[in-house]
């Protein structure tokens, strides 16, 4: 049996950048006053057990552990107080980023929306079964911890994100919101650390799920 992404064909994938204090700190940027948003496409998704295939064009493939919100009811101009009523559940994503492409311009799309570059899953956990307020989020490479935080450190929390996004677009059932990654990404390390052929990268969120993906060069 091969698991597909929890939502194989969402209408929208909206991602939040610079949403953890530790990540903003390591970039040297000012604290955002409004969520930093960008998109991916459904073609970006892969299953929770699929290999991460390194594209030959990029030599800076980075990892980003992310708690992911799955929308359950249409949301348009919802208040922060009502936002969680529109959440179906939560899952896990690894927001892989091609840094050498991301920083070609001040827009991030070309580094974030590569085909077959975002593992998603393995489970969809309903809100009643998920305490995401302090669920540990971490990344491990060959067992070495590279990232760790929890959603209490989010700059913009989940109700704020749902409400803010719904101001300008209708969130539909199955849409995904990747809520941001903690500090510790490979691009900001000294020396820098990027994924290479043969790596095993693990992203986990306590009580939500665990992604384990092998990395291989494109054959």
Coordinates of C-alpha atoms in Angstrom, one line a residue:
X1 CA 0.0 0.0 0.0
X2 CA 1.3 3.5 -0.9
X3 CA -0.1 6.4 1.0
X4 CA -0.9 9.5 -1.0
X5 CA -0.9 13.0 0.4
X6 CA -3.6 13.5 3.0
X7 CA -5.3 15.9 0.5
X8 CA -4.1 14.9 -2.9
X9 CA -5.6 17.8 -4.9
X10 CA -6.3 20.9 -2.8
X11 CA -7.7 24.0 -4.5
X12 CA -5.2 26.1 -2.6
X13 CA -2.0 25.6 -0.7
X14 CA -1.1 28.8 1.2
X15 CA 2.1 28.9 3.2
X16 CA 3.3 31.3 5.9
X17 CA 6.9 32.4 6.0
X18 CA 8.8 33.9 8.9
X19 CA 6.2 32.9 11.5
X20 CA 8.4 31.7 14.3
X21 CA 10.5 34.1 16.3
X22 CA 13.5 31.9 16.1
X23 CA 13.3 31.7 12.3
X24 CA 12.9 35.5 12.0
X25 CA 15.9 35.9 14.3
X26 CA 18.2 33.7 12.3
X27 CA 17.3 35.6 9.1
X28 CA 18.0 39.0 10.6
X29 CA 14.7 40.4 9.3
X30 CA 12.4 42.7 11.1
X31 CA 9.4 41.1 12.9
X32 CA 6.5 41.0 10.4
X33 CA 3.4 43.0 11.1
X34 CA 1.3 41.0 8.6
X35 CA 1.7 37.3 7.7
X36 CA 4.2 36.6 5.0
X37 CA 2.2 34.5 2.5
X38 CA 3.1 32.5 -0.6
X39 CA 1.6 29.6 -2.5
X40 CA 2.4 26.1 -3.7
X41 CA 0.5 24.0 -6.2
X42 CA -1.2 20.6 -5.9
X43 CA 1.6 19.3 -8.1
X44 CA 4.1 20.2 -5.3
X45 CA 2.7 17.4 -3.0
X46 CA 4.1 13.9 -2.5
X47 CA 3.0 11.2 -0.2
X48 CA 4.3 10.8 3.3
X49 CA 6.6 7.8 2.4
X50 CA 7.7 8.9 -1.0
X51 CA 11.3 9.7 -1.8
X52 CA 12.4 13.3 -2.0
X53 CA 14.0 13.5 -5.5
X54 CA 16.6 16.2 -5.8
X55 CA 16.2 18.2 -8.9
X56 CA 19.3 18.6 -11.0
X57 CA 18.9 22.3 -11.3
X58 CA 19.2 23.1 -7.5
X59 CA 22.1 22.5 -5.2
X60 CA 20.5 24.0 -2.1
X61 CA 17.5 21.9 -1.2
X62 CA 16.5 22.8 2.3
X63 CA 14.0 21.3 4.9
X64 CA 11.2 23.1 6.8
X65 CA 9.1 21.3 9.4
X66 CA 5.5 22.6 9.3
X67 CA 2.2 22.0 11.2
X68 CA -0.4 22.1 8.5
X69 CA -4.1 23.2 8.8
X70 CA -6.7 21.4 6.6
X71 CA -9.9 23.5 6.0
X72 CA -13.2 21.7 6.4
X73 CA -15.8 24.4 5.7
X74 CA -15.8 27.3 3.3
X75 CA -14.3 30.4 4.9
X76 CA -14.7 33.9 3.6
X77 CA -14.2 37.0 5.8
X78 CA -14.5 34.9 9.0
X79 CA -13.6 36.5 12.3
X80 CA -10.7 35.2 14.4
X81 CA -13.2 34.0 17.0
X82 CA -15.0 31.8 14.4
X83 CA -11.9 30.7 12.5
X84 CA -11.4 27.3 14.1
X85 CA -15.0 26.3 13.2
X86 CA -13.7 26.0 9.6
X87 CA -10.8 23.7 10.4
X88 CA -11.2 20.0 9.5
X89 CA -8.0 18.9 11.1
X90 CA -4.2 19.0 11.1
X91 CA -1.4 17.2 9.4
X92 CA 2.4 17.5 8.8
X93 CA 4.3 18.9 5.9
X94 CA 8.0 19.3 5.0
X95 CA 8.1 22.6 3.1
X96 CA 11.2 21.7 1.0
X97 CA 12.8 24.9 -0.4
X98 CA 15.3 25.3 -3.3
X99 CA 17.1 28.2 -1.7
X100 CA 19.3 29.1 -4.7
X101 CA 16.0 29.6 -6.7
X102 CA 14.1 31.2 -3.8
X103 CA 16.6 34.1 -3.6
X104 CA 16.9 34.7 -7.4
X105 CA 14.3 37.5 -6.7
X106 CA 12.5 39.1 -3.8
X107 CA 9.5 36.8 -4.5
X108 CA 9.8 33.2 -3.3
X109 CA 7.5 31.3 -5.7
X110 CA 10.3 29.8 -7.8
X111 CA 12.0 28.3 -4.8
X112 CA 8.9 27.0 -3.1
X113 CA 6.6 25.5 -5.7
X114 CA 8.7 22.8 -7.4
X115 CA 6.8 19.7 -8.6
X116 CA 6.9 16.7 -6.2
X117 CA 8.7 18.6 -3.5
X118 CA 6.4 18.7 -0.4
X119 CA 5.7 15.5 1.6
X120 CA 2.3 15.7 3.3
X121 CA 0.7 13.4 5.9
X122 CA 0.5 10.7 7.0
X123 CA -2.6 11.4 9.0
X124 CA -5.4 13.9 9.2
X125 CA -6.1 14.5 12.9
X126 CA -9.4 16.2 13.8
X127 CA -9.3 19.1 16.3
X128 CA -11.0 17.1 19.0
X129 CA -8.1 14.7 19.0
X130 CA -5.3 17.3 18.6
X131 CA -3.8 19.6 21.1
X132 CA -1.8 21.7 18.8
X133 CA -1.2 24.6 21.2
X134 CA 2.0 23.1 22.5
X135 CA 2.6 20.2 20.2
X136 CA 6.4 19.8 19.7
X137 CA 7.5 20.3 16.1
X138 CA 11.0 19.1 15.0
X139 CA 13.2 18.0 12.2
X140 CA 15.8 15.3 12.4
X141 CA 18.4 14.3 9.9
X142 CA 19.9 10.9 10.4
X143 CA 18.6 11.2 14.0
X144 CA 20.3 14.6 14.7
X145 CA 17.8 17.2 15.8
X146 CA 17.9 20.3 13.5
X147 CA 14.7 22.2 14.4
X148 CA 12.4 22.2 17.4
X149 CA 9.7 24.5 18.6
X150 CA 5.9 24.4 19.3
X151 CA 2.9 26.5 18.0
X152 CA 2.9 28.6 21.2
X153 CA 5.9 30.4 19.5
X154 CA 4.0 31.3 16.4
X155 CA 3.9 35.0 15.6
X156 CA 0.5 34.7 13.9
X157 CA -1.5 31.9 15.5
X158 CA -3.9 29.6 13.5
X159 CA -7.1 31.5 14.1
X160 CA -5.4 34.7 12.9
X161 CA -4.0 33.0 9.8
X162 CA -7.4 31.5 8.8
X163 CA -9.1 34.9 9.4
X164 CA -6.5 36.9 7.6
X165 CA -6.4 34.6 4.5
X166 CA -10.2 34.5 4.3
X167 CA -10.2 38.3 3.9
X168 CA -8.9 38.0 0.4
X169 CA -9.8 34.5 -0.8
X170 CA -12.4 31.9 -0.1
X171 CA -10.9 29.0 1.7
X172 CA -12.5 25.7 0.5
X173 CA -12.7 22.3 2.0
X174 CA -9.4 20.5 1.6
X175 CA -7.3 23.7 1.3
X176 CA -4.1 23.7 3.2
X177 CA -2.3 26.3 5.3
X178 CA 1.3 25.5 6.1
X179 CA 1.8 27.6 9.3
X180 CA 5.5 28.3 9.2
X181 CA 8.8 26.7 10.3
X182 CA 11.0 27.1 13.4
X183 CA 14.6 28.3 13.3
X184 CA 17.3 25.9 12.4
X185 CA 16.9 25.7 8.6
X186 CA 19.9 24.6 6.7
X187 CA 20.4 27.8 4.7
X188 CA 21.0 29.8 8.0
X189 CA 23.4 27.3 9.5
X190 CA 27.2 27.8 9.6
X191 CA 28.2 25.9 7.7
X192 CA 25.1 25.6 5.6
X193 CA 23.4 22.3 5.4
X194 CA 21.4 21.0 2.5
X195 CA 19.9 17.6 1.6
X196 CA 22.0 15.2 -0.3
X197 CA 21.6 11.8 -2.0
X198 CA 21.1 9.1 0.6
X199 CA 19.9 11.3 3.5
X200 CA 16.9 10.4 5.6
X201 CA 14.9 13.4 6.8
X202 CA 12.2 13.2 9.5
X203 CA 9.6 15.9 10.3
X204 CA 7.3 15.3 13.2
X205 CA 4.6 17.1 15.2
X206 CA 3.6 15.5 18.5
X207 CA 0.1 14.0 18.4
X208 CA -0.3 14.8 14.7
X209 CA 2.2 12.6 12.7
X210 CA 5.6 11.8 11.5
X211 CA 7.1 12.1 8.0
X212 CA 10.1 10.0 7.2
X213 CA 11.5 10.5 3.6
X214 CA 14.6 9.3 1.9
X215 CA 16.5 11.6 -0.3
X216 CA 17.8 10.6 -3.7
X217 CA 19.3 12.2 -6.8
X218 CA 17.1 12.2 -9.9
X219 CA 18.1 9.2 -12.0

